Each structure stands twice: as structure tokens, then as C-alpha cells.
JSON list of C-alpha atoms in Angstrom, two decimals:
[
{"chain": "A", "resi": 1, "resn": "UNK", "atom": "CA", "xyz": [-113.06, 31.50, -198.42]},
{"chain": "A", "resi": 2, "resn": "UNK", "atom": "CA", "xyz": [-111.63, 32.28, -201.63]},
{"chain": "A", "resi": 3, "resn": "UNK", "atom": "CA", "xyz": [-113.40, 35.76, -201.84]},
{"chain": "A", "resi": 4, "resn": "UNK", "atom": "CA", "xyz": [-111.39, 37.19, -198.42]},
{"chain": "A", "resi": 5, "resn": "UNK", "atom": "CA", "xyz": [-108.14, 36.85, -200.35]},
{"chain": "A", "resi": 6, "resn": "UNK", "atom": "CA", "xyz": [-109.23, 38.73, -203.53]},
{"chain": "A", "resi": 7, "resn": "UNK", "atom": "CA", "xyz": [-109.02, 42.51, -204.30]},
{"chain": "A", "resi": 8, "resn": "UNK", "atom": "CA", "xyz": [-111.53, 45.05, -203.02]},
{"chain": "A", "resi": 9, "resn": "UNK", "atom": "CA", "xyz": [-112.61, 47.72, -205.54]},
{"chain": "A", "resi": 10, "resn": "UNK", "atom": "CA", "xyz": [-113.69, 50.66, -203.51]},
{"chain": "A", "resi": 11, "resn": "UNK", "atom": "CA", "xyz": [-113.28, 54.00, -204.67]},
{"chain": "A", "resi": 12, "resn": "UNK", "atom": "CA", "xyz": [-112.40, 56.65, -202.41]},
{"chain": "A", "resi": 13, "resn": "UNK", "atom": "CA", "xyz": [-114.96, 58.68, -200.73]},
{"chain": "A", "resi": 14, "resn": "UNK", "atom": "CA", "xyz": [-115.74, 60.83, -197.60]},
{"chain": "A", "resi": 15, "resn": "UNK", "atom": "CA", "xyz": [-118.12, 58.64, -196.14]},
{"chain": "A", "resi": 16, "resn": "UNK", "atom": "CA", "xyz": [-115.93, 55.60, -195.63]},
{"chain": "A", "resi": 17, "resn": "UNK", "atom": "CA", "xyz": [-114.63, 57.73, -193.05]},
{"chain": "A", "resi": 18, "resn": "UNK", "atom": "CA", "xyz": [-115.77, 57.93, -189.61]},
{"chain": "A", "resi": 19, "resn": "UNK", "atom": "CA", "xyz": [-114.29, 61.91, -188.21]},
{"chain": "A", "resi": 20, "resn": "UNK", "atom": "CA", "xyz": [-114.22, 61.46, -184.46]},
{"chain": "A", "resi": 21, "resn": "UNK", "atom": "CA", "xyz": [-112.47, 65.15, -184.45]},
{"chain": "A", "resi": 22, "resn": "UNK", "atom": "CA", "xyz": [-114.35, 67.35, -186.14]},
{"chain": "A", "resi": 23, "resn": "UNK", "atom": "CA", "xyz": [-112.90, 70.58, -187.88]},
{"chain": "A", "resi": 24, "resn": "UNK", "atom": "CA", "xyz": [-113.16, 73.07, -190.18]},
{"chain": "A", "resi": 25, "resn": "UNK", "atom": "CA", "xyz": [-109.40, 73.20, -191.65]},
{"chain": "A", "resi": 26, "resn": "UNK", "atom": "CA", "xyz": [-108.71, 73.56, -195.63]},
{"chain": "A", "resi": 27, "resn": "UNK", "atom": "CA", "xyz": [-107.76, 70.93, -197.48]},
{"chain": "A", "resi": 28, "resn": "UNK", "atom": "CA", "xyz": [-104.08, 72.98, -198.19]},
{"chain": "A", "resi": 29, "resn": "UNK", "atom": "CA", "xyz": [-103.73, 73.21, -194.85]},
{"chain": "A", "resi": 30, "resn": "UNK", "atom": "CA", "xyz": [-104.43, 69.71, -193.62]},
{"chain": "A", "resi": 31, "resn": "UNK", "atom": "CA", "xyz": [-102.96, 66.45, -193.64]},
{"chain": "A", "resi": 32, "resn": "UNK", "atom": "CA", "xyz": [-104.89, 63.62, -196.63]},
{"chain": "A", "resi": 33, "resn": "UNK", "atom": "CA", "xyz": [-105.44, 60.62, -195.36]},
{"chain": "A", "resi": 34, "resn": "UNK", "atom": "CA", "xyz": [-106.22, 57.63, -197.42]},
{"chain": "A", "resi": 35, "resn": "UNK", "atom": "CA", "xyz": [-106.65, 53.81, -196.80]},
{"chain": "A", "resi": 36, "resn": "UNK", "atom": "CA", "xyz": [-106.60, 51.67, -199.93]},
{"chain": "A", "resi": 37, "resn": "UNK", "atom": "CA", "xyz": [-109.12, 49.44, -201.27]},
{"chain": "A", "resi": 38, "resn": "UNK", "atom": "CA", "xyz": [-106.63, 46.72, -199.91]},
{"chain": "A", "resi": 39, "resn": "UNK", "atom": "CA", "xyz": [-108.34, 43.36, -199.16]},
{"chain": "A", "resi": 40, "resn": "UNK", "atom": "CA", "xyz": [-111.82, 41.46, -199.32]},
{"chain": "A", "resi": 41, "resn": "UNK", "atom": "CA", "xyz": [-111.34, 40.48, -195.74]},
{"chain": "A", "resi": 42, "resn": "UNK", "atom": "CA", "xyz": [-110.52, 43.81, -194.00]},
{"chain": "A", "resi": 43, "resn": "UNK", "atom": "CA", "xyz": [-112.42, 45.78, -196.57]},
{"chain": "A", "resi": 44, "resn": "UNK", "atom": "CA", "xyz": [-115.46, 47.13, -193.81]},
{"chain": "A", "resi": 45, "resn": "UNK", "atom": "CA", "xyz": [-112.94, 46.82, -190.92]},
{"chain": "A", "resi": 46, "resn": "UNK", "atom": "CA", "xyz": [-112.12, 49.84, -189.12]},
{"chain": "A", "resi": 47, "resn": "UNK", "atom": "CA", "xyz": [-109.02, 50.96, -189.23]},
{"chain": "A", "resi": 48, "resn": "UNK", "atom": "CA", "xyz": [-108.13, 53.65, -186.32]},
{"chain": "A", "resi": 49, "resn": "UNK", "atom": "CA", "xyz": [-105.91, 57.01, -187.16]},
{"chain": "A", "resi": 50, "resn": "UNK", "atom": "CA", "xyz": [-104.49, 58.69, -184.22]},
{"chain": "A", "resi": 51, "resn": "UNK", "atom": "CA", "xyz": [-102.42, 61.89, -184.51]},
{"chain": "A", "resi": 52, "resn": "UNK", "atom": "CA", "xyz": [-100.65, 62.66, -181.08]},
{"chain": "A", "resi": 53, "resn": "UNK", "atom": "CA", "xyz": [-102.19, 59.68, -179.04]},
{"chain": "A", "resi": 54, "resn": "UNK", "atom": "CA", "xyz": [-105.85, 61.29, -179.77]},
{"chain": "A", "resi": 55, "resn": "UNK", "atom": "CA", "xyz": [-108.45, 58.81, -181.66]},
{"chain": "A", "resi": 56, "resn": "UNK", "atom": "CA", "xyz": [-109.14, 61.15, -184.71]},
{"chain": "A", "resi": 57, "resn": "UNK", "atom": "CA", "xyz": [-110.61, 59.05, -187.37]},
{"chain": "A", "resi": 58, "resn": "UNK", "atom": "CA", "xyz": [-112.21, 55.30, -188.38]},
{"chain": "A", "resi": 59, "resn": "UNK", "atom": "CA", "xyz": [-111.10, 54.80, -191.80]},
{"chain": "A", "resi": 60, "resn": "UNK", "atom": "CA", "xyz": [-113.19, 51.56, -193.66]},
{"chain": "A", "resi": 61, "resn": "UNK", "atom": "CA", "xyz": [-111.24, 50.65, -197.26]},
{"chain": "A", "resi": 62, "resn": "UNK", "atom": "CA", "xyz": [-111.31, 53.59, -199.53]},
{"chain": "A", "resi": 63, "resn": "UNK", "atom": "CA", "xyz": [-111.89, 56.02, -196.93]},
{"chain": "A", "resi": 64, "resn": "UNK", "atom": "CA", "xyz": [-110.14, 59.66, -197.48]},
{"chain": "A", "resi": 65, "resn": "UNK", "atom": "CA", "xyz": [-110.04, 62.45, -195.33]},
{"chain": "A", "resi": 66, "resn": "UNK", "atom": "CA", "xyz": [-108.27, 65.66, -195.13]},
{"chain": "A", "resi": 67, "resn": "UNK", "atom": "CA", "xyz": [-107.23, 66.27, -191.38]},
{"chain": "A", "resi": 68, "resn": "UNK", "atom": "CA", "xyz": [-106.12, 68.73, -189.82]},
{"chain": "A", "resi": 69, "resn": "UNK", "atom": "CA", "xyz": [-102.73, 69.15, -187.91]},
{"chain": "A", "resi": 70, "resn": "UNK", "atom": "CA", "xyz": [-100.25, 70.78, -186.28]},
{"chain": "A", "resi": 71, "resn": "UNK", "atom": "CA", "xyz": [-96.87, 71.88, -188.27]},
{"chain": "A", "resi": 72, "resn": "UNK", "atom": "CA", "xyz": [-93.90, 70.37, -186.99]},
{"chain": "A", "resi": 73, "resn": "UNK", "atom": "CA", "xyz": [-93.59, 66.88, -185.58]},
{"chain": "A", "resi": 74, "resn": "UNK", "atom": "CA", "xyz": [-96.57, 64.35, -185.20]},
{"chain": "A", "resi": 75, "resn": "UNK", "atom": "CA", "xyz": [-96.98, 61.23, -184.46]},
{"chain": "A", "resi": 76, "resn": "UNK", "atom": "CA", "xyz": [-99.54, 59.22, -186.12]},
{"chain": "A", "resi": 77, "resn": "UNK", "atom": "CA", "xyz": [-100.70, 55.78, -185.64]},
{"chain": "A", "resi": 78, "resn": "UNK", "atom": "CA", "xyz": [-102.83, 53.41, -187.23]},
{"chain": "A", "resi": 79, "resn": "UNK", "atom": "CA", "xyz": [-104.36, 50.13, -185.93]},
{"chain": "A", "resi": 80, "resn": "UNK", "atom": "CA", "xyz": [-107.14, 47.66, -185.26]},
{"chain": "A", "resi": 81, "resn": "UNK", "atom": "CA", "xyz": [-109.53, 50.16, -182.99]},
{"chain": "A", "resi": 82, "resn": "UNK", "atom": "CA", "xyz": [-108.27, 49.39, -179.80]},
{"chain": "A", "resi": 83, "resn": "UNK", "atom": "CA", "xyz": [-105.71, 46.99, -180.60]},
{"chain": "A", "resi": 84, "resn": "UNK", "atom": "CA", "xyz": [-102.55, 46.88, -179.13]},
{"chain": "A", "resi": 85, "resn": "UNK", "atom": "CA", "xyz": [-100.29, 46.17, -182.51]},
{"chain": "A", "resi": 86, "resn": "UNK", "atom": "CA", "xyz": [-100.14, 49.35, -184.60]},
{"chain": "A", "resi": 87, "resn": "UNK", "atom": "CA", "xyz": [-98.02, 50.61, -187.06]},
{"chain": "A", "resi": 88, "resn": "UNK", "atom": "CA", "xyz": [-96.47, 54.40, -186.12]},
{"chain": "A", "resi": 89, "resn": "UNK", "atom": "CA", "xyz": [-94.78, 57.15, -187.57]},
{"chain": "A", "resi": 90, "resn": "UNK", "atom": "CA", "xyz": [-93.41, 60.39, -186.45]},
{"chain": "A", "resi": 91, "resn": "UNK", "atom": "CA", "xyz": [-92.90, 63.39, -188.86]},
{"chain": "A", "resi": 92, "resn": "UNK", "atom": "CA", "xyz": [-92.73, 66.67, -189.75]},
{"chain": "A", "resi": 93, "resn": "UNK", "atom": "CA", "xyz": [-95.69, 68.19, -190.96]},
{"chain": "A", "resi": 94, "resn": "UNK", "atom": "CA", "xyz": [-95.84, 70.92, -193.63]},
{"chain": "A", "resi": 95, "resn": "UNK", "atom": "CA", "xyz": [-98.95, 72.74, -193.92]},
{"chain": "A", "resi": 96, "resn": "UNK", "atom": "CA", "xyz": [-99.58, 73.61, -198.17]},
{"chain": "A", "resi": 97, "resn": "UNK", "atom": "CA", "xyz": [-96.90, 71.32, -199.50]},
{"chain": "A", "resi": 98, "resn": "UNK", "atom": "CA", "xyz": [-99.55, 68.17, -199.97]},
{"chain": "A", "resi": 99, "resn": "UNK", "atom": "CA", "xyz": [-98.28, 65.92, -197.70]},
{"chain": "A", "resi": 100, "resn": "UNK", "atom": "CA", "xyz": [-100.74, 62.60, -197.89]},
{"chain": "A", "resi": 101, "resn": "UNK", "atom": "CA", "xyz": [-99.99, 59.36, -195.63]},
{"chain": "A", "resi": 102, "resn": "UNK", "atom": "CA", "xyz": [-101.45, 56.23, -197.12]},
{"chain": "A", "resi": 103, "resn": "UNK", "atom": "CA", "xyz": [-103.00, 53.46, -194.96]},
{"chain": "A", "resi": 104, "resn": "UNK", "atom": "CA", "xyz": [-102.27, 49.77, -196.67]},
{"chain": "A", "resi": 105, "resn": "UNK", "atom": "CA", "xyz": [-103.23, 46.31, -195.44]},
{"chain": "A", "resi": 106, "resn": "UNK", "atom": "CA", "xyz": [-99.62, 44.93, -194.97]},
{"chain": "A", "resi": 107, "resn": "UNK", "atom": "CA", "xyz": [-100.96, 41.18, -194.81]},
{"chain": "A", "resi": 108, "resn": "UNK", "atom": "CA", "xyz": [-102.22, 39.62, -198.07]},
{"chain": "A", "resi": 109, "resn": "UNK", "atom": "CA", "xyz": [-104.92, 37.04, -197.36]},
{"chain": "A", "resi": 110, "resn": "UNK", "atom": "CA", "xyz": [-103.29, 34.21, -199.35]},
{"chain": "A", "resi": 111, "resn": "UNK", "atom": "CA", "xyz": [-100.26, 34.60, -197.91]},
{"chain": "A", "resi": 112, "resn": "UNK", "atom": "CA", "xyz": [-101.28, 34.13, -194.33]},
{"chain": "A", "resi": 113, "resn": "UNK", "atom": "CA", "xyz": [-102.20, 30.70, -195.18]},
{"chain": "A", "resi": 114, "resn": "UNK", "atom": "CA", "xyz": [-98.13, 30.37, -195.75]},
{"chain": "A", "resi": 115, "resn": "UNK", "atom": "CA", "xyz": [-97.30, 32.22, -192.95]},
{"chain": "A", "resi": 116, "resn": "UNK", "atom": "CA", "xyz": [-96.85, 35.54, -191.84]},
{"chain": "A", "resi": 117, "resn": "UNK", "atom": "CA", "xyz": [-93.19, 36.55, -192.91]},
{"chain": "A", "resi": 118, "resn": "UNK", "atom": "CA", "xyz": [-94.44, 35.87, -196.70]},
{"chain": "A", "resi": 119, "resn": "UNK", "atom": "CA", "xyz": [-97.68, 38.61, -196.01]},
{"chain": "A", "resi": 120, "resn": "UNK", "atom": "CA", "xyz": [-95.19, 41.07, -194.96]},
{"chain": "A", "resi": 121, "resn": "UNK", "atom": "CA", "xyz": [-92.77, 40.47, -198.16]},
{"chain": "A", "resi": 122, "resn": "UNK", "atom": "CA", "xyz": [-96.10, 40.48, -199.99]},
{"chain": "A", "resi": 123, "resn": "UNK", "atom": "CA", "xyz": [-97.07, 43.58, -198.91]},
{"chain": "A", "resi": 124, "resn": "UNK", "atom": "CA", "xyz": [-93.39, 45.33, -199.05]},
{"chain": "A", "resi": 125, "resn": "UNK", "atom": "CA", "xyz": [-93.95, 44.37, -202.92]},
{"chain": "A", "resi": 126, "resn": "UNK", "atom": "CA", "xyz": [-97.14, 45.88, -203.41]},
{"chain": "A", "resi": 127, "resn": "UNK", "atom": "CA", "xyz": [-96.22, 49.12, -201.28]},
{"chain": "A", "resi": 128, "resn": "UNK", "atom": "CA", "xyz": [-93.11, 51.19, -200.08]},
{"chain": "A", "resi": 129, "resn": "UNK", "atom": "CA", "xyz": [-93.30, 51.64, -196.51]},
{"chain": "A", "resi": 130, "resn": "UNK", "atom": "CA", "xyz": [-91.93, 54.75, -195.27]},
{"chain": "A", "resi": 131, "resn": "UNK", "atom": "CA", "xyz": [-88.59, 54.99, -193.48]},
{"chain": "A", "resi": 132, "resn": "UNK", "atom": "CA", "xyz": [-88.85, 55.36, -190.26]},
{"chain": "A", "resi": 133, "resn": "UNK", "atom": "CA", "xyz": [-92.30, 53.42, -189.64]},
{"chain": "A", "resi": 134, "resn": "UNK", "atom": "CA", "xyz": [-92.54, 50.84, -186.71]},
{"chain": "A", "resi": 135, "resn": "UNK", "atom": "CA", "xyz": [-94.69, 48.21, -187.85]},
{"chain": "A", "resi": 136, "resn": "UNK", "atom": "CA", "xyz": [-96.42, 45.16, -186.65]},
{"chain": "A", "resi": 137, "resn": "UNK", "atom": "CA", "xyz": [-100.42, 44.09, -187.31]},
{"chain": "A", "resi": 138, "resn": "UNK", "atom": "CA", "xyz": [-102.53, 44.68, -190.08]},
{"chain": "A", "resi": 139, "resn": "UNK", "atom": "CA", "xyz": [-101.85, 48.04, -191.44]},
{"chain": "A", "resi": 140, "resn": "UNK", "atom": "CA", "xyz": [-98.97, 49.66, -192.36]},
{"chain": "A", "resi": 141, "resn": "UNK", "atom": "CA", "xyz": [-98.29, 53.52, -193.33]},
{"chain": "A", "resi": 142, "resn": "UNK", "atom": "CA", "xyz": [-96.70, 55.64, -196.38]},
{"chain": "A", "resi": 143, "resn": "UNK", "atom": "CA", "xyz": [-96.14, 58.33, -196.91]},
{"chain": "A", "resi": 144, "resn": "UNK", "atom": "CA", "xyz": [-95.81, 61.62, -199.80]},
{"chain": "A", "resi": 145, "resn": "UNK", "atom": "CA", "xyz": [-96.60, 64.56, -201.16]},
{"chain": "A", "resi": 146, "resn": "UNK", "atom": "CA", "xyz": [-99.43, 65.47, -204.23]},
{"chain": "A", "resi": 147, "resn": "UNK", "atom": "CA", "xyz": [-97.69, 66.45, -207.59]},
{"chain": "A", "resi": 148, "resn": "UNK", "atom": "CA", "xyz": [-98.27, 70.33, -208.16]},
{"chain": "A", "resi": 149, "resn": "UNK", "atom": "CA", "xyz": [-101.19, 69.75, -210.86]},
{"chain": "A", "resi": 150, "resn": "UNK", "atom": "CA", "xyz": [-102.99, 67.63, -207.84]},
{"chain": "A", "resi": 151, "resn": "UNK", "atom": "CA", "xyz": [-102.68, 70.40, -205.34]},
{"chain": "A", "resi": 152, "resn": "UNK", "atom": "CA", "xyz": [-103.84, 73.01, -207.69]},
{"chain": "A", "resi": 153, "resn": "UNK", "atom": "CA", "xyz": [-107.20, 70.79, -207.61]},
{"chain": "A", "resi": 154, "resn": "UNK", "atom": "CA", "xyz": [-107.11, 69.58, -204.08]},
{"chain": "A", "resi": 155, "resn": "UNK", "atom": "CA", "xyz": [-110.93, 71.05, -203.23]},
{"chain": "A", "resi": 156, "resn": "UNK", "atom": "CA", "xyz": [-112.13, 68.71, -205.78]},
{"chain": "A", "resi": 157, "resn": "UNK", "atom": "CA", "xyz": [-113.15, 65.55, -203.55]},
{"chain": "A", "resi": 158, "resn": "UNK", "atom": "CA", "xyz": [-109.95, 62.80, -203.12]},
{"chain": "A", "resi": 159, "resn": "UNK", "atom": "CA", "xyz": [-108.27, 64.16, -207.06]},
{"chain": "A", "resi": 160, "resn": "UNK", "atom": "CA", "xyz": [-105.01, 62.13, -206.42]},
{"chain": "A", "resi": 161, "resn": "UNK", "atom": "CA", "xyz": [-104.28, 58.69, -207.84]},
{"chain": "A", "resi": 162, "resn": "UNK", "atom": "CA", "xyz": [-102.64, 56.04, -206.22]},
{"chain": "A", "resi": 163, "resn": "UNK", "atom": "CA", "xyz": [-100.39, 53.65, -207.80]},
{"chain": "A", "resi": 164, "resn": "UNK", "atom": "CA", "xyz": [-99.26, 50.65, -206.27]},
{"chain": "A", "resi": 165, "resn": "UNK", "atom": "CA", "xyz": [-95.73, 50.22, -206.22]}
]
């Protein structure tokens, strides 16, 4: 059991991501998605994306994916597939200005054995949710923009790094 609790290392790649929408936008003009390695025990669980109520994308840990949507405000969700606790966000989107939203596991393994109000201080640690999210379940959402020398390489596959906070 002591496995589940312990870090995943998965890099980030393309086919950790299931598309459900397909489409043919740039990467400057699309939203990057990311989930991070997170977890042991959610590592090949889906996590759903939805942008505007619509089922876009299956993300496994480590999955990336540029998406594409519309400027001005969206909504995007993540959860369990078909689960009814999700974490949301609505925002205004800025095509070209590198705008990523990261997909974390908010509940740390070992800490559910405590309880669940110390997995959600665990995971406010580890990452900085981003004002304005409504959260409850498994995955939580942050949110930023690529630093200029990123963006100038964003057709490379997934060139960003993420640092924990």
C-alpha cells in the first residue's frame, strides 16, 4: 500500500492524453493543458477536462495538450469522468499570451489516512490554486502564463517546466 502514496515520475507527453475534440488550432493560439505526475494512486486515472460543459479531453498523469478555445470567458472543469465533484474555473482567455492551466491531484495519499482536511492543506502546500476556483474531489486547477523564452519555443512538444510551489 505504501507505493499509492509515493511520487509518480511521468514525463509529459501527447499520448497521455485522450482528445475527444479534435482540432487543428496552433499551439499560440490554444489553451496548454497539463496534469502533473501527481500521485502513484491516480497516476493512470482519467482525469476529465471540459471547456464550456463539452467533454474535450481524458488527461492520465503527465498528459499535455494544447486545446483550442474561444477568447473571452470559459469555463473549464476538471473531474473524475463522470463524477459529480469537480473542481471549476471561469476565465478569460487570451489567445498568444501562453496562458497554461495545470491539473494537480489536490489529495496526497498519506494524508487521507489522517483525514481529508490535512490532503487539502497538503496539497495547498505543494500547489497555488488559482483564485477564483471552486473545488471539491480529486483534482484541483492552476493557472498561468509561459515566460516569453517558452513561448518563443512553444511548437517544440510540452517546452515549459513546472515547479511545484
Amino acid at each position: 500500500a505504501g507505493c499509492v502514496t509515493e511520487q509518480a515520475k511521468t514525463g509529459y507527453s501527447k499520448s497521455r492524453v485522450e482528445t475527444i475534440v479534435e482540432s487543428e488550432a496552433a499551439p499560440h493560439d490554444s489553451l496548454l493543458v497539463f496534469r502533473t505526475s501527481g500521485f502513484k494512486l491516480w497516476e493512470s486515472q482519467d482525469a476529465e477536462f471540459l471547456v464550456n460543459r463539452d467533454s474535450v479531453a481524458l488527461f492520465k498523469a503527465g498528459g499535455a495538450s494544447y486545446l483550442p478555445l474561444q477568447a473571452g470567458k470559459n469555463k473549464i472543469v476538471v473531474r473524475e469522468p463522470e463524477h459529480f465533484l469537480k473542481c471549476e474555473l471561469e476565465f478569460v482567455f487570451e489567445p498568444g499570451t501562453g496562458q497554461f492551466v495545470e491539473i494537480y491531484e489536490r489529495f496526497d495519499p498519506s494524508a487521507l489516512i489522517v483525514g481529508f482536511i490535512f490532503a487539502d492543506l497538503s496539497s495547498r502546500l505543494l500547489y497555488d490554486p488559482h483564485p477564483g476556483t471552486n473545488c471539491a474531489g480529486v483534482y484541483g486547477l492552476s493557472m498561468g502564463h509561459l515566460k516569453q523564452d517558452q513561448l518563443v519555443d512553444v511548437y517544440r512538444e510540452f517546452s515549459f517546466q513546472v515547479v511545484q510551489r
